[in-house]
PDB file of C-alpha atoms in Angstrom:
ATOM      1  CA  MET A  19      -1.047 -82.727  43.178  1.00 47.00           C
ATOM      2  CA  SER A  20       0.016 -84.545  46.328  1.00 55.00           C
ATOM      3  CA  SER A  21       2.049 -87.694  46.209  1.00 64.00           C
ATOM      4  CA  ILE A  22       0.697 -90.988  47.444  1.00 65.00           C
ATOM      5  CA  LEU A  23       2.970 -90.746  50.470  1.00 63.00           C
ATOM      6  CA  ASP A  24       1.267 -87.503  51.533  1.00 69.00           C
ATOM      7  CA  GLN A  25      -2.037 -89.377  51.643  1.00 74.00           C
ATOM      8  CA  ILE A  26      -0.846 -91.977  54.175  1.00 72.00           C
ATOM      9  CA  LYS A  27      -1.821 -91.146  57.742  1.00 76.00           C
ATOM     10  CA  PRO A  28       1.036 -91.150  60.277  1.00 75.00           C
ATOM     11  CA  ASP A  29      -0.582 -93.877  62.404  1.00 76.00           C
ATOM     12  CA  THR A  30      -0.906 -96.074  59.308  1.00 72.00           C
ATOM     13  CA  ALA A  31       2.755 -95.532  58.491  1.00 72.00           C
ATOM     14  CA  GLU A  32       3.679 -96.607  62.029  1.00 75.00           C
ATOM     15  CA  THR A  33       1.459 -99.691  61.937  1.00 77.00           C
ATOM     16  CA  ASN A  34       2.704-101.089  58.616  1.00 77.00           C
ATOM     17  CA  PRO A  35       6.195-102.169  59.771  1.00 82.00           C
ATOM     18  CA  ALA A  36       4.694-104.049  62.717  1.00 83.00           C
ATOM     19  CA  GLU A  37       2.093-105.750  60.497  1.00 83.00           C
ATOM     20  CA  ALA A  38       4.758-106.685  57.960  1.00 83.00           C
ATOM     21  CA  GLN A  39       6.999-108.152  60.635  1.00 86.00           C
ATOM     22  CA  ALA A  40       4.107-110.142  62.120  1.00 86.00           C
ATOM     23  CA  ARG A  41       3.543-111.718  58.693  1.00 85.00           C
ATOM     24  CA  GLY A  42       7.236-112.340  58.108  1.00 87.00           C
ATOM     25  CA  LEU A  43       7.368-109.904  55.192  1.00 84.00           C
ATOM     26  CA  SER A  44       9.340-106.805  54.388  1.00 86.00           C
ATOM     27  CA  VAL A  45       7.325-103.583  54.479  1.00 83.00           C
ATOM     28  CA  ASP A  46       7.586-103.479  50.673  1.00 83.00           C
ATOM     29  CA  GLU A  47       6.206-107.022  50.294  1.00 84.00           C
ATOM     30  CA  TYR A  48       3.449-106.314  52.812  1.00 83.00           C
ATOM     31  CA  LEU A  49       2.327-103.154  51.022  1.00 81.00           C
ATOM     32  CA  ARG A  50       2.349-104.944  47.654  1.00 80.00           C
ATOM     33  CA  SER A  51       0.126-107.662  49.114  1.00 82.00           C
ATOM     34  CA  LEU A  52      -2.450-105.000  50.007  1.00 80.00           C
ATOM     35  CA  LEU A  53      -2.618-103.520  46.522  1.00 77.00           C
ATOM     36  CA  PRO A  54      -5.233-104.824  44.096  1.00 72.00           C
ATOM     37  CA  LYS A  55      -4.024-106.797  41.122  1.00 66.00           C
ATOM     38  CA  THR A  56      -4.397-104.459  38.166  1.00 60.00           C
ATOM     39  CA  ASN A  57      -2.785-106.249  35.267  1.00 58.00           C
ATOM     40  CA  GLY A  58      -4.553-109.585  35.752  1.00 57.00           C
ATOM     41  CA  ASP A  59      -1.229-111.385  36.102  1.00 59.00           C
ATOM     42  CA  ASP A  60      -1.329-112.887  39.563  1.00 60.00           C
ATOM     43  CA  GLY A  61       0.904-115.777  38.557  1.00 68.00           C
ATOM     44  CA  GLU A  62      -1.957-118.260  38.672  1.00 76.00           C
ATOM     45  CA  LYS A  63      -2.948-119.873  35.397  1.00 80.00           C
ATOM     46  CA  PRO A  64      -6.611-120.394  34.527  1.00 82.00           C
ATOM     47  CA  LEU A  65      -8.123-123.790  35.233  1.00 80.00           C
ATOM     48  CA  TYR A  66      -8.465-124.646  31.532  1.00 81.00           C
ATOM     49  CA  GLU A  67      -4.681-124.289  31.111  1.00 84.00           C
ATOM     50  CA  THR A  68      -3.748-126.530  34.022  1.00 86.00           C
ATOM     51  CA  THR A  69      -6.208-129.424  33.807  1.00 87.00           C
ATOM     52  CA  THR A  70      -7.044-132.211  31.440  1.00 90.00           C
ATOM     53  CA  PRO A  71     -10.354-132.071  29.548  1.00 90.00           C
ATOM     54  CA  ALA A  72     -11.765-134.737  31.886  1.00 91.00           C
ATOM     55  CA  GLU A  73     -10.764-132.745  34.991  1.00 91.00           C
ATOM     56  CA  LEU A  74     -12.268-129.589  33.496  1.00 90.00           C
ATOM     57  CA  ALA A  75     -15.524-131.417  32.741  1.00 92.00           C
ATOM     58  CA  GLN A  76     -15.633-132.739  36.313  1.00 93.00           C
ATOM     59  CA  ALA A  77     -15.021-129.236  37.683  1.00 91.00           C
ATOM     60  CA  TYR A  78     -17.975-127.991  35.616  1.00 91.00           C
ATOM     61  CA  VAL A  79     -20.211-130.808  36.896  1.00 92.00           C
ATOM     62  CA  ASP A  80     -19.156-130.074  40.485  1.00 92.00           C
ATOM     63  CA  TRP A  81     -19.923-126.372  39.973  1.00 89.00           C
ATOM     64  CA  ALA A  82     -23.339-127.123  38.469  1.00 89.00           C
ATOM     65  CA  GLN A  83     -24.232-129.500  41.308  1.00 89.00           C
ATOM     66  CA  SER A  84     -23.253-126.913  43.910  1.00 90.00           C
ATOM     67  CA  HIS A  85     -26.311-124.788  43.057  1.00 84.00           C
ATOM     68  CA  ASP A  86     -29.635-124.973  44.877  1.00 84.00           C
ATOM     69  CA  LYS A  87     -31.819-127.539  43.126  1.00 83.00           C
ATOM     70  CA  ASN A  88     -34.984-126.095  44.719  1.00 85.00           C
ATOM     71  CA  ARG A  89     -34.622-122.686  43.090  1.00 80.00           C
ATOM     72  CA  PRO A  90     -37.760-121.822  41.125  1.00 77.00           C
ATOM     73  CA  VAL A  91     -37.540-122.076  37.359  1.00 74.00           C
ATOM     74  CA  ILE A  92     -38.669-119.190  35.167  1.00 71.00           C
ATOM     75  CA  LEU A  93     -41.369-120.696  32.986  1.00 72.00           C
ATOM     76  CA  ASN A  94     -41.714-117.790  30.587  1.00 73.00           C
ATOM     77  CA  ASP A  95     -38.293-116.388  29.812  1.00 71.00           C
ATOM     78  CA  SER A  96     -39.325-114.483  26.701  1.00 76.00           C
ATOM     79  CA  ARG A  97     -38.265-110.868  26.335  1.00 77.00           C
ATOM     80  CA  GLU A  98     -41.892-109.719  26.083  1.00 78.00           C
ATOM     81  CA  ILE A  99     -42.582-110.686  29.701  1.00 73.00           C
ATOM     82  CA  ILE A 100     -40.191-107.930  30.820  1.00 73.00           C
ATOM     83  CA  TYR A 101     -42.351-105.245  29.174  1.00 77.00           C
ATOM     84  CA  GLU A 102     -45.737-106.752  30.034  1.00 72.00           C
ATOM     85  CA  ASP A 103     -46.681-104.020  32.547  1.00 72.00           C
ATOM     86  CA  ALA A 104     -45.259-101.135  30.475  1.00 64.00           C
ATOM     87  CA  ILE A 105     -48.272-100.910  28.149  1.00 58.00           C
TER      88      ILE A 105
END
């Protein structure tokens, strides 16, 4: 089994220090910023933990109003409609 370092192309290894320096980061910090968050702990708390109930309600209203009001409505949303053509 090859290590992760064996999988990095030489030109990528040469580019990373320059990219890190351009962003004002160490190579370590730059590489960490490229990795996906896997444990769900990105340091940012969910909205419901950082707002008052009134602010949360307003955020919900804003979200709901951001949707297209001209989108067609499904008139028959029963499960049977899905299988109508199967018989």
